[in-house]
Amino acid sequence: MADSDIRAYTFGTLVTAMVTPFTVDGEVDFEKSAELASKLVDDGCDGLVISGTTGETSTLEDDEKETLFRVVVEAVGGRAKVIAGTGSNHTSHSIEMAKRAAKAGVDGQLLVTPYYNKPSQAGIQAHMEAIADAAELPVMIYDIPARAGVPITAETLIRLADHPRIVALKDAKADFASTTRVMANTDLDVYSGDDGLTLPWMAAGAVGLVSVSAHVATRQFRAMIDAAHAGDFATARTIHFELDPVVRAVMTHIQGAVAAKQVLKWQGVLSNSVVRLPLVEPDEAEIEIIREDLAEAGLVFS
């Protein structure tokens, strides 16, 4: 597949779930958000999720989210797809955020499985379809049972794929058999939602990755995804192994947004690693473990 073809997917192929930078006082730093978005796109991302899990969506106010959507669209619109994290466990609230995201000019929306409520599969389907109906935006479904409490079954995803605006799936379920059924029976663009499983998923037909670790190693993830699309799995495998300690550093020891902000601070991309409660910054023991993993990947910070 030619490079010009792989960039034609609705949401791109390397999508970073972007952190939300804060000031030292805990306010959203919109200027730094625009700078980070531009850097990620310059380094190879063709999509960004704004106000997703890694963007600390649960502790952002609605007005902050809408402003973030507008700021990032202004910064990278036309160069990369901007996907708004609008989903929650409150259907009418998600509908309102979908409408606000559309007004802000985003390219699509990410809808997470309703969490805490533990709805039935019929409830999940009705929730997703109601939000998809509310705004003229293509939808990426986010299946993450470890956070949401319930998985979206293959049968439900196959039914959801019939909706004209539901075009993609971010799979963070790691159920290979279930998602194989989805890929075999729908036209959904499937994205790995687990950084370390990107290459296996792409070997089965996934189009790319929605990533946290790509904050830290954007160009390597870009090269691996491009190699996989070109059928060069030897090169993709080599990069996959090189990325393993980076993925461990960001995704294994502490919450992904916390780790990503810490490494971005070390890289000089962010001026601080501030997160909002109930998240807290890493302690010295956690920092040391992250440093050890990064050193294994050849990344050493003072």
C-alpha atoms as a PDB file:
ATOM      1  CA  MET A   1       0.000   0.000   0.000  1.00  0.00           C
ATOM      2  CA  ALA A   2       1.447   3.360  -0.999  1.00  0.00           C
ATOM      3  CA  ASP A   3       2.143   6.017   1.627  1.00  0.00           C
ATOM      4  CA  SER A   4      -0.457   8.294   0.050  1.00  0.00           C
ATOM      5  CA  ASP A   5      -3.018   5.518   0.528  1.00  0.00           C
ATOM      6  CA  ILE A   6      -2.331   4.755   4.187  1.00  0.00           C
ATOM      7  CA  ARG A   7      -2.871   8.419   5.095  1.00  0.00           C
ATOM      8  CA  ALA A   8      -6.384   8.232   3.621  1.00  0.00           C
ATOM      9  CA  TYR A   9      -8.046   6.526   6.606  1.00  0.00           C
ATOM     10  CA  THR A  10     -10.672   8.668   8.338  1.00  0.00           C
ATOM     11  CA  PHE A  11      -8.517   9.187  11.425  1.00  0.00           C
ATOM     12  CA  GLY A  12      -5.009   8.495  10.121  1.00  0.00           C
ATOM     13  CA  THR A  13      -2.781   5.652  11.257  1.00  0.00           C
ATOM     14  CA  LEU A  14      -0.666   7.067  14.115  1.00  0.00           C
ATOM     15  CA  VAL A  15      -2.956   8.830  16.561  1.00  0.00           C
ATOM     16  CA  THR A  16      -1.551  10.131  19.829  1.00  0.00           C
ATOM     17  CA  ALA A  17      -3.970  10.401  22.745  1.00  0.00           C
ATOM     18  CA  MET A  18      -2.551  13.753  23.789  1.00  0.00           C
ATOM     19  CA  VAL A  19      -1.897  14.799  27.365  1.00  0.00           C
ATOM     20  CA  THR A  20      -3.391  18.091  28.506  1.00  0.00           C
ATOM     21  CA  PRO A  21      -0.599  20.420  29.662  1.00  0.00           C
ATOM     22  CA  PHE A  22      -1.280  22.433  32.804  1.00  0.00           C
ATOM     23  CA  THR A  23       0.345  25.474  34.344  1.00  0.00           C
ATOM     24  CA  VAL A  24       2.047  25.092  37.733  1.00  0.00           C
ATOM     25  CA  ASP A  25      -1.233  26.347  39.225  1.00  0.00           C
ATOM     26  CA  GLY A  26      -3.191  23.539  37.593  1.00  0.00           C
ATOM     27  CA  GLU A  27      -4.888  25.582  34.881  1.00  0.00           C
ATOM     28  CA  VAL A  28      -5.045  24.277  31.312  1.00  0.00           C
ATOM     29  CA  ASP A  29      -2.096  25.657  29.371  1.00  0.00           C
ATOM     30  CA  PHE A  30      -3.686  26.247  25.984  1.00  0.00           C
ATOM     31  CA  GLU A  31      -0.550  27.725  24.426  1.00  0.00           C
ATOM     32  CA  LYS A  32       1.519  24.693  25.414  1.00  0.00           C
ATOM     33  CA  SER A  33      -1.277  22.416  24.158  1.00  0.00           C
ATOM     34  CA  ALA A  34      -1.029  23.992  20.712  1.00  0.00           C
ATOM     35  CA  GLU A  35       2.763  23.649  20.774  1.00  0.00           C
ATOM     36  CA  LEU A  36       2.592  19.989  21.784  1.00  0.00           C
ATOM     37  CA  ALA A  37       0.004  19.217  19.106  1.00  0.00           C
ATOM     38  CA  SER A  38       2.205  20.837  16.455  1.00  0.00           C
ATOM     39  CA  LYS A  39       5.281  18.927  17.613  1.00  0.00           C
ATOM     40  CA  LEU A  40       3.487  15.594  17.543  1.00  0.00           C
ATOM     41  CA  VAL A  41       2.230  16.216  14.029  1.00  0.00           C
ATOM     42  CA  ASP A  42       5.646  17.452  12.881  1.00  0.00           C
ATOM     43  CA  ASP A  43       7.150  14.218  14.217  1.00  0.00           C
ATOM     44  CA  GLY A  44       4.730  11.951  12.360  1.00  0.00           C
ATOM     45  CA  CYS A  45       1.269  11.804  13.923  1.00  0.00           C
ATOM     46  CA  ASP A  46      -1.599  12.121  11.468  1.00  0.00           C
ATOM     47  CA  GLY A  47      -4.245  12.143  14.189  1.00  0.00           C
ATOM     48  CA  LEU A  48      -4.656  13.390  17.755  1.00  0.00           C
ATOM     49  CA  VAL A  49      -7.215  12.549  20.419  1.00  0.00           C
ATOM     50  CA  ILE A  50      -7.942  15.582  22.585  1.00  0.00           C
ATOM     51  CA  SER A  51      -9.521  15.193  26.033  1.00  0.00           C
ATOM     52  CA  GLY A  52      -9.317  11.427  26.069  1.00  0.00           C
ATOM     53  CA  THR A  53      -8.251   9.317  29.043  1.00  0.00           C
ATOM     54  CA  THR A  54      -4.643  10.459  28.700  1.00  0.00           C
ATOM     55  CA  GLY A  55      -5.882  14.040  28.361  1.00  0.00           C
ATOM     56  CA  GLU A  56      -7.412  13.733  31.854  1.00  0.00           C
ATOM     57  CA  THR A  57     -10.892  14.204  30.453  1.00  0.00           C
ATOM     58  CA  SER A  58     -12.526  13.221  33.752  1.00  0.00           C
ATOM     59  CA  THR A  59     -11.159  16.327  35.476  1.00  0.00           C
ATOM     60  CA  LEU A  60     -11.540  18.832  32.639  1.00  0.00           C
ATOM     61  CA  GLU A  61     -14.452  21.255  32.658  1.00  0.00           C
ATOM     62  CA  ASP A  62     -16.696  21.363  29.590  1.00  0.00           C
ATOM     63  CA  ASP A  63     -15.546  24.862  28.619  1.00  0.00           C
ATOM     64  CA  GLU A  64     -11.916  23.782  28.958  1.00  0.00           C
ATOM     65  CA  LYS A  65     -12.567  20.867  26.620  1.00  0.00           C
ATOM     66  CA  GLU A  66     -14.286  22.988  23.995  1.00  0.00           C
ATOM     67  CA  THR A  67     -11.481  25.541  24.079  1.00  0.00           C
ATOM     68  CA  LEU A  68      -8.911  22.760  23.767  1.00  0.00           C
ATOM     69  CA  PHE A  69     -10.720  21.426  20.712  1.00  0.00           C
ATOM     70  CA  ARG A  70     -10.623  24.850  19.067  1.00  0.00           C
ATOM     71  CA  VAL A  71      -6.988  25.526  19.996  1.00  0.00           C
ATOM     72  CA  VAL A  72      -5.755  22.217  18.591  1.00  0.00           C
ATOM     73  CA  VAL A  73      -7.834  22.553  15.419  1.00  0.00           C
ATOM     74  CA  GLU A  74      -6.275  25.981  14.888  1.00  0.00           C
ATOM     75  CA  ALA A  75      -2.800  24.538  15.500  1.00  0.00           C
ATOM     76  CA  VAL A  76      -2.883  21.409  13.327  1.00  0.00           C
ATOM     77  CA  GLY A  77      -6.180  21.363  11.420  1.00  0.00           C
ATOM     78  CA  GLY A  78      -5.589  20.340   7.833  1.00  0.00           C
ATOM     79  CA  ARG A  79      -2.348  18.552   8.760  1.00  0.00           C
ATOM     80  CA  ALA A  80      -3.810  15.930  11.081  1.00  0.00           C
ATOM     81  CA  LYS A  81      -7.200  14.687  12.209  1.00  0.00           C
ATOM     82  CA  VAL A  82      -8.413  16.143  15.494  1.00  0.00           C
ATOM     83  CA  ILE A  83     -10.593  13.692  17.411  1.00  0.00           C
ATOM     84  CA  ALA A  84     -12.537  14.992  20.396  1.00  0.00           C
ATOM     85  CA  GLY A  85     -12.998  12.807  23.446  1.00  0.00           C
ATOM     86  CA  THR A  86     -16.693  13.469  23.973  1.00  0.00           C
ATOM     87  CA  GLY A  87     -17.897  10.197  25.476  1.00  0.00           C
ATOM     88  CA  SER A  88     -18.753   9.618  29.118  1.00  0.00           C
ATOM     89  CA  ASN A  89     -21.181   7.493  31.118  1.00  0.00           C
ATOM     90  CA  HIS A  90     -23.852  10.211  30.861  1.00  0.00           C
ATOM     91  CA  THR A  91     -25.574  10.043  27.492  1.00  0.00           C
ATOM     92  CA  SER A  92     -27.179  13.489  27.387  1.00  0.00           C
ATOM     93  CA  HIS A  93     -23.953  15.108  28.569  1.00  0.00           C
ATOM     94  CA  SER A  94     -22.009  13.271  25.859  1.00  0.00           C
ATOM     95  CA  ILE A  95     -24.533  14.462  23.270  1.00  0.00           C
ATOM     96  CA  GLU A  96     -23.973  18.041  24.401  1.00  0.00           C
ATOM     97  CA  MET A  97     -20.196  17.627  24.159  1.00  0.00           C
ATOM     98  CA  ALA A  98     -20.538  16.072  20.702  1.00  0.00           C
ATOM     99  CA  LYS A  99     -22.419  19.148  19.536  1.00  0.00           C
ATOM    100  CA  ARG A 100     -19.828  21.461  21.084  1.00  0.00           C
ATOM    101  CA  ALA A 101     -16.984  19.491  19.494  1.00  0.00           C
ATOM    102  CA  ALA A 102     -18.634  19.753  16.073  1.00  0.00           C
ATOM    103  CA  LYS A 103     -18.932  23.527  16.475  1.00  0.00           C
ATOM    104  CA  ALA A 104     -15.245  23.668  17.401  1.00  0.00           C
ATOM    105  CA  GLY A 105     -14.368  22.167  14.021  1.00  0.00           C
ATOM    106  CA  VAL A 106     -12.954  18.780  14.991  1.00  0.00           C
ATOM    107  CA  ASP A 107     -12.751  15.895  12.526  1.00  0.00           C
ATOM    108  CA  GLY A 108     -14.362  13.220  14.668  1.00  0.00           C
ATOM    109  CA  GLN A 109     -15.216  12.026  18.153  1.00  0.00           C
ATOM    110  CA  LEU A 110     -14.062   9.220  20.429  1.00  0.00           C
ATOM    111  CA  LEU A 111     -16.812   7.477  22.418  1.00  0.00           C
ATOM    112  CA  VAL A 112     -15.750   5.356  25.361  1.00  0.00           C
ATOM    113  CA  THR A 113     -17.865   2.527  26.762  1.00  0.00           C
ATOM    114  CA  PRO A 114     -20.098   3.984  29.483  1.00  0.00           C
ATOM    115  CA  TYR A 115     -18.185   3.340  32.705  1.00  0.00           C
ATOM    116  CA  TYR A 116     -19.422   2.681  36.260  1.00  0.00           C
ATOM    117  CA  ASN A 117     -23.076   2.228  35.191  1.00  0.00           C
ATOM    118  CA  LYS A 118     -22.338  -1.275  33.794  1.00  0.00           C
ATOM    119  CA  PRO A 119     -25.056  -1.113  31.120  1.00  0.00           C
ATOM    120  CA  SER A 120     -26.254  -4.062  29.084  1.00  0.00           C
ATOM    121  CA  GLN A 121     -25.063  -4.515  25.510  1.00  0.00           C
ATOM    122  CA  ALA A 122     -28.368  -3.032  24.341  1.00  0.00           C
ATOM    123  CA  GLY A 123     -27.714  -0.020  26.550  1.00  0.00           C
ATOM    124  CA  ILE A 124     -24.192   0.404  25.187  1.00  0.00           C
ATOM    125  CA  GLN A 125     -25.497   0.271  21.633  1.00  0.00           C
ATOM    126  CA  ALA A 126     -28.292   2.771  22.309  1.00  0.00           C
ATOM    127  CA  HIS A 127     -25.850   5.128  24.073  1.00  0.00           C
ATOM    128  CA  MET A 128     -23.358   5.073  21.207  1.00  0.00           C
ATOM    129  CA  GLU A 129     -25.986   5.489  18.512  1.00  0.00           C
ATOM    130  CA  ALA A 130     -27.656   8.405  20.313  1.00  0.00           C
ATOM    131  CA  ILE A 131     -24.376  10.318  20.457  1.00  0.00           C
ATOM    132  CA  ALA A 132     -23.484   9.436  16.864  1.00  0.00           C
ATOM    133  CA  ASP A 133     -26.898  10.753  15.788  1.00  0.00           C
ATOM    134  CA  ALA A 134     -26.388  14.047  17.602  1.00  0.00           C
ATOM    135  CA  ALA A 135     -23.518  15.525  15.594  1.00  0.00           C
ATOM    136  CA  GLU A 136     -22.273  15.185  12.038  1.00  0.00           C
ATOM    137  CA  LEU A 137     -18.941  13.706  13.080  1.00  0.00           C
ATOM    138  CA  PRO A 138     -17.411  10.328  12.290  1.00  0.00           C
ATOM    139  CA  VAL A 139     -17.102   8.186  15.405  1.00  0.00           C
ATOM    140  CA  MET A 140     -14.362   5.993  16.840  1.00  0.00           C
ATOM    141  CA  ILE A 141     -15.667   3.576  19.484  1.00  0.00           C
ATOM    142  CA  TYR A 142     -13.332   2.994  22.442  1.00  0.00           C
ATOM    143  CA  ASP A 143     -13.604  -0.495  23.948  1.00  0.00           C
ATOM    144  CA  ILE A 144     -11.661  -0.605  27.232  1.00  0.00           C
ATOM    145  CA  PRO A 145     -13.263  -2.981  29.749  1.00  0.00           C
ATOM    146  CA  ALA A 146     -10.423  -2.598  32.270  1.00  0.00           C
ATOM    147  CA  ARG A 147     -11.617   0.987  32.842  1.00  0.00           C
ATOM    148  CA  ALA A 148     -15.255   0.793  31.827  1.00  0.00           C
ATOM    149  CA  GLY A 149     -16.122  -2.378  33.721  1.00  0.00           C
ATOM    150  CA  VAL A 150     -17.793  -4.087  30.753  1.00  0.00           C
ATOM    151  CA  PRO A 151     -16.536  -5.114  27.297  1.00  0.00           C
ATOM    152  CA  ILE A 152     -18.345  -4.360  24.077  1.00  0.00           C
ATOM    153  CA  THR A 153     -19.062  -7.737  22.530  1.00  0.00           C
ATOM    154  CA  ALA A 154     -18.245  -8.538  18.933  1.00  0.00           C
ATOM    155  CA  GLU A 155     -21.948  -8.822  18.188  1.00  0.00           C
ATOM    156  CA  THR A 156     -22.607  -5.311  19.519  1.00  0.00           C
ATOM    157  CA  LEU A 157     -19.702  -3.845  17.572  1.00  0.00           C
ATOM    158  CA  ILE A 158     -20.910  -5.519  14.388  1.00  0.00           C
ATOM    159  CA  ARG A 159     -24.331  -3.950  14.900  1.00  0.00           C
ATOM    160  CA  LEU A 160     -22.813  -0.544  15.684  1.00  0.00           C
ATOM    161  CA  ALA A 161     -20.807  -0.716  12.453  1.00  0.00           C
ATOM    162  CA  ASP A 162     -24.084  -0.436  10.553  1.00  0.00           C
ATOM    163  CA  HIS A 163     -24.415   3.162  11.750  1.00  0.00           C
ATOM    164  CA  PRO A 164     -23.162   5.444   8.948  1.00  0.00           C
ATOM    165  CA  ARG A 165     -21.132   7.630  11.305  1.00  0.00           C
ATOM    166  CA  ILE A 166     -19.465   4.850  13.299  1.00  0.00           C
ATOM    167  CA  VAL A 167     -16.346   4.142  11.280  1.00  0.00           C
ATOM    168  CA  ALA A 168     -13.581   3.044  13.645  1.00  0.00           C
ATOM    169  CA  LEU A 169     -12.736   1.072  16.776  1.00  0.00           C
ATOM    170  CA  LYS A 170      -9.997   1.675  19.311  1.00  0.00           C
ATOM    171  CA  ASP A 171      -9.450  -1.769  20.791  1.00  0.00           C
ATOM    172  CA  ALA A 172      -8.024  -1.833  24.306  1.00  0.00           C
ATOM    173  CA  LYS A 173      -9.632  -5.175  25.178  1.00  0.00           C
ATOM    174  CA  ALA A 174      -6.788  -7.433  23.990  1.00  0.00           C
ATOM    175  CA  ASP A 175      -9.288 -10.104  22.981  1.00  0.00           C
ATOM    176  CA  PHE A 176      -7.800 -11.198  19.682  1.00  0.00           C
ATOM    177  CA  ALA A 177     -10.547 -13.652  18.790  1.00  0.00           C
ATOM    178  CA  SER A 178     -13.365 -11.192  19.448  1.00  0.00           C
ATOM    179  CA  THR A 179     -11.825  -8.351  17.479  1.00  0.00           C
ATOM    180  CA  THR A 180     -10.889 -10.699  14.638  1.00  0.00           C
ATOM    181  CA  ARG A 181     -14.622 -11.341  14.251  1.00  0.00           C
ATOM    182  CA  VAL A 182     -15.216  -7.587  14.111  1.00  0.00           C
ATOM    183  CA  MET A 183     -12.540  -7.078  11.462  1.00  0.00           C
ATOM    184  CA  ALA A 184     -13.849 -10.014   9.431  1.00  0.00           C
ATOM    185  CA  ASN A 185     -17.468  -8.846   9.509  1.00  0.00           C
ATOM    186  CA  THR A 186     -17.322  -5.035   9.342  1.00  0.00           C
ATOM    187  CA  ASP A 187     -15.584  -2.213   7.494  1.00  0.00           C
ATOM    188  CA  LEU A 188     -14.502  -0.554  10.739  1.00  0.00           C
ATOM    189  CA  ASP A 189     -10.981   0.847  10.817  1.00  0.00           C
ATOM    190  CA  VAL A 190      -9.522  -0.930  13.844  1.00  0.00           C
ATOM    191  CA  TYR A 191      -6.787   0.711  15.926  1.00  0.00           C
ATOM    192  CA  SER A 192      -4.731  -0.903  18.627  1.00  0.00           C
ATOM    193  CA  GLY A 193      -5.493   0.775  21.933  1.00  0.00           C
ATOM    194  CA  ASP A 194      -2.560  -1.005  23.561  1.00  0.00           C
ATOM    195  CA  ASP A 195       0.806   0.369  22.460  1.00  0.00           C
ATOM    196  CA  GLY A 196       2.605  -2.941  22.893  1.00  0.00           C
ATOM    197  CA  LEU A 197       0.127  -4.851  20.726  1.00  0.00           C
ATOM    198  CA  THR A 198       0.271  -2.563  17.693  1.00  0.00           C
ATOM    199  CA  LEU A 199       2.293  -4.859  15.456  1.00  0.00           C
ATOM    200  CA  PRO A 200       0.284  -8.042  16.177  1.00  0.00           C
ATOM    201  CA  TRP A 201      -2.964  -6.176  15.569  1.00  0.00           C
ATOM    202  CA  MET A 202      -1.651  -4.689  12.324  1.00  0.00           C
ATOM    203  CA  ALA A 203      -0.558  -8.112  11.129  1.00  0.00           C
ATOM    204  CA  ALA A 204      -4.225  -9.117  11.447  1.00  0.00           C
ATOM    205  CA  GLY A 205      -5.519  -6.069   9.616  1.00  0.00           C
ATOM    206  CA  ALA A 206      -5.667  -3.143  12.045  1.00  0.00           C
ATOM    207  CA  VAL A 207      -4.872   0.201  10.416  1.00  0.00           C
ATOM    208  CA  GLY A 208      -2.726   1.663  13.192  1.00  0.00           C
ATOM    209  CA  LEU A 209      -2.521   2.825  16.766  1.00  0.00           C
ATOM    210  CA  VAL A 210      -4.053   5.245  19.245  1.00  0.00           C
ATOM    211  CA  SER A 211      -1.082   5.712  21.531  1.00  0.00           C
ATOM    212  CA  VAL A 212       0.232   7.210  24.750  1.00  0.00           C
ATOM    213  CA  SER A 213       3.859   6.133  24.299  1.00  0.00           C
ATOM    214  CA  ALA A 214       4.002   7.920  20.942  1.00  0.00           C
ATOM    215  CA  HIS A 215       4.435  11.145  22.913  1.00  0.00           C
ATOM    216  CA  VAL A 216       7.935   9.889  23.709  1.00  0.00           C
ATOM    217  CA  ALA A 217       8.942   8.034  20.527  1.00  0.00           C
ATOM    218  CA  THR A 218       6.746   9.439  17.783  1.00  0.00           C
ATOM    219  CA  ARG A 219       9.144   8.897  14.899  1.00  0.00           C
ATOM    220  CA  GLN A 220       9.776   5.248  15.850  1.00  0.00           C
ATOM    221  CA  PHE A 221       6.064   4.474  16.009  1.00  0.00           C
ATOM    222  CA  ARG A 222       5.612   6.226  12.657  1.00  0.00           C
ATOM    223  CA  ALA A 223       8.355   4.097  11.122  1.00  0.00           C
ATOM    224  CA  MET A 224       6.934   0.854  12.532  1.00  0.00           C
ATOM    225  CA  ILE A 225       3.416   1.577  11.297  1.00  0.00           C
ATOM    226  CA  ASP A 226       4.645   2.604   7.854  1.00  0.00           C
ATOM    227  CA  ALA A 227       6.777  -0.541   7.610  1.00  0.00           C
ATOM    228  CA  ALA A 228       3.821  -2.738   8.557  1.00  0.00           C
ATOM    229  CA  HIS A 229       1.614  -1.079   5.957  1.00  0.00           C
ATOM    230  CA  ALA A 230       4.338  -1.635   3.357  1.00  0.00           C
ATOM    231  CA  GLY A 231       4.469  -5.332   4.250  1.00  0.00           C
ATOM    232  CA  ASP A 232       8.006  -4.988   5.627  1.00  0.00           C
ATOM    233  CA  PHE A 233       7.371  -6.925   8.808  1.00  0.00           C
ATOM    234  CA  ALA A 234      11.062  -7.609   9.403  1.00  0.00           C
ATOM    235  CA  THR A 235      11.683  -3.884   9.842  1.00  0.00           C
ATOM    236  CA  ALA A 236       8.452  -3.436  11.789  1.00  0.00           C
ATOM    237  CA  ARG A 237       9.435  -6.271  14.132  1.00  0.00           C
ATOM    238  CA  THR A 238      12.841  -4.751  14.802  1.00  0.00           C
ATOM    239  CA  ILE A 239      11.251  -1.429  15.750  1.00  0.00           C
ATOM    240  CA  HIS A 240       8.602  -3.224  17.820  1.00  0.00           C
ATOM    241  CA  PHE A 241      11.361  -4.772  19.940  1.00  0.00           C
ATOM    242  CA  GLU A 242      13.174  -1.436  20.227  1.00  0.00           C
ATOM    243  CA  LEU A 243       9.986   0.219  21.460  1.00  0.00           C
ATOM    244  CA  ASP A 244       9.259  -2.395  24.127  1.00  0.00           C
ATOM    245  CA  PRO A 245      11.123  -0.653  26.982  1.00  0.00           C
ATOM    246  CA  VAL A 246       9.592   2.709  26.006  1.00  0.00           C
ATOM    247  CA  VAL A 247       6.116   1.201  26.182  1.00  0.00           C
ATOM    248  CA  ARG A 248       6.944  -0.374  29.551  1.00  0.00           C
ATOM    249  CA  ALA A 249       8.209   2.954  30.877  1.00  0.00           C
ATOM    250  CA  VAL A 250       5.074   4.844  29.929  1.00  0.00           C
ATOM    251  CA  MET A 251       2.341   2.245  30.306  1.00  0.00           C
ATOM    252  CA  THR A 252       3.322  -0.312  32.947  1.00  0.00           C
ATOM    253  CA  HIS A 253       4.258   1.310  36.240  1.00  0.00           C
ATOM    254  CA  ILE A 254       1.910   4.258  36.765  1.00  0.00           C
ATOM    255  CA  GLN A 255      -1.029   5.886  35.008  1.00  0.00           C
ATOM    256  CA  GLY A 256      -0.130   6.713  31.400  1.00  0.00           C
ATOM    257  CA  ALA A 257      -0.775  10.459  31.554  1.00  0.00           C
ATOM    258  CA  VAL A 258       1.410  10.743  34.654  1.00  0.00           C
ATOM    259  CA  ALA A 259       4.298   8.856  33.076  1.00  0.00           C
ATOM    260  CA  ALA A 260       4.001  10.612  29.722  1.00  0.00           C
ATOM    261  CA  LYS A 261       4.065  14.061  31.318  1.00  0.00           C
ATOM    262  CA  GLN A 262       7.103  13.126  33.389  1.00  0.00           C
ATOM    263  CA  VAL A 263       9.057  11.986  30.322  1.00  0.00           C
ATOM    264  CA  LEU A 264       7.922  14.991  28.272  1.00  0.00           C
ATOM    265  CA  LYS A 265       9.255  17.188  31.074  1.00  0.00           C
ATOM    266  CA  TRP A 266      12.609  15.385  30.911  1.00  0.00           C
ATOM    267  CA  GLN A 267      12.642  15.862  27.144  1.00  0.00           C
ATOM    268  CA  GLY A 268      12.029  19.592  27.567  1.00  0.00           C
ATOM    269  CA  VAL A 269       8.725  19.420  25.692  1.00  0.00           C
ATOM    270  CA  LEU A 270       6.720  20.351  28.803  1.00  0.00           C
ATOM    271  CA  SER A 271       7.876  22.721  31.505  1.00  0.00           C
ATOM    272  CA  ASN A 272       6.237  20.693  34.276  1.00  0.00           C
ATOM    273  CA  SER A 273       4.553  17.356  34.939  1.00  0.00           C
ATOM    274  CA  VAL A 274       1.477  18.708  36.731  1.00  0.00           C
ATOM    275  CA  VAL A 275      -1.628  16.495  36.772  1.00  0.00           C
ATOM    276  CA  ARG A 276      -5.002  17.023  38.421  1.00  0.00           C
ATOM    277  CA  LEU A 277      -6.256  15.112  41.432  1.00  0.00           C
ATOM    278  CA  PRO A 278      -7.003  12.306  41.890  1.00  0.00           C
ATOM    279  CA  LEU A 279      -3.849  11.767  39.807  1.00  0.00           C
ATOM    280  CA  VAL A 280      -0.561  12.716  41.434  1.00  0.00           C
ATOM    281  CA  GLU A 281       2.956  13.073  40.078  1.00  0.00           C
ATOM    282  CA  PRO A 282       5.287  10.073  40.424  1.00  0.00           C
ATOM    283  CA  ASP A 283       7.356   9.555  43.531  1.00  0.00           C
ATOM    284  CA  GLU A 284      11.097   8.909  43.470  1.00  0.00           C
ATOM    285  CA  ALA A 285      10.752   5.122  43.415  1.00  0.00           C
ATOM    286  CA  GLU A 286       8.398   5.288  40.433  1.00  0.00           C
ATOM    287  CA  ILE A 287      10.664   7.755  38.656  1.00  0.00           C
ATOM    288  CA  GLU A 288      13.630   5.431  39.074  1.00  0.00           C
ATOM    289  CA  ILE A 289      11.775   2.510  37.478  1.00  0.00           C
ATOM    290  CA  ILE A 290      10.777   4.687  34.521  1.00  0.00           C
ATOM    291  CA  ARG A 291      14.387   5.856  34.119  1.00  0.00           C
ATOM    292  CA  GLU A 292      15.615   2.256  34.073  1.00  0.00           C
ATOM    293  CA  ASP A 293      13.226   1.287  31.287  1.00  0.00           C
ATOM    294  CA  LEU A 294      14.081   4.366  29.237  1.00  0.00           C
ATOM    295  CA  ALA A 295      17.798   3.723  29.702  1.00  0.00           C
ATOM    296  CA  GLU A 296      17.257   0.248  28.241  1.00  0.00           C
ATOM    297  CA  ALA A 297      15.850   2.029  25.182  1.00  0.00           C
ATOM    298  CA  GLY A 298      18.874   4.327  25.035  1.00  0.00           C
ATOM    299  CA  LEU A 299      17.018   7.314  26.472  1.00  0.00           C
ATOM    300  CA  VAL A 300      18.873   8.850  29.394  1.00  0.00           C
ATOM    301  CA  PHE A 301      17.780  12.064  31.082  1.00  0.00           C
ATOM    302  CA  SER A 302      19.493  14.021  33.806  1.00  0.00           C
END
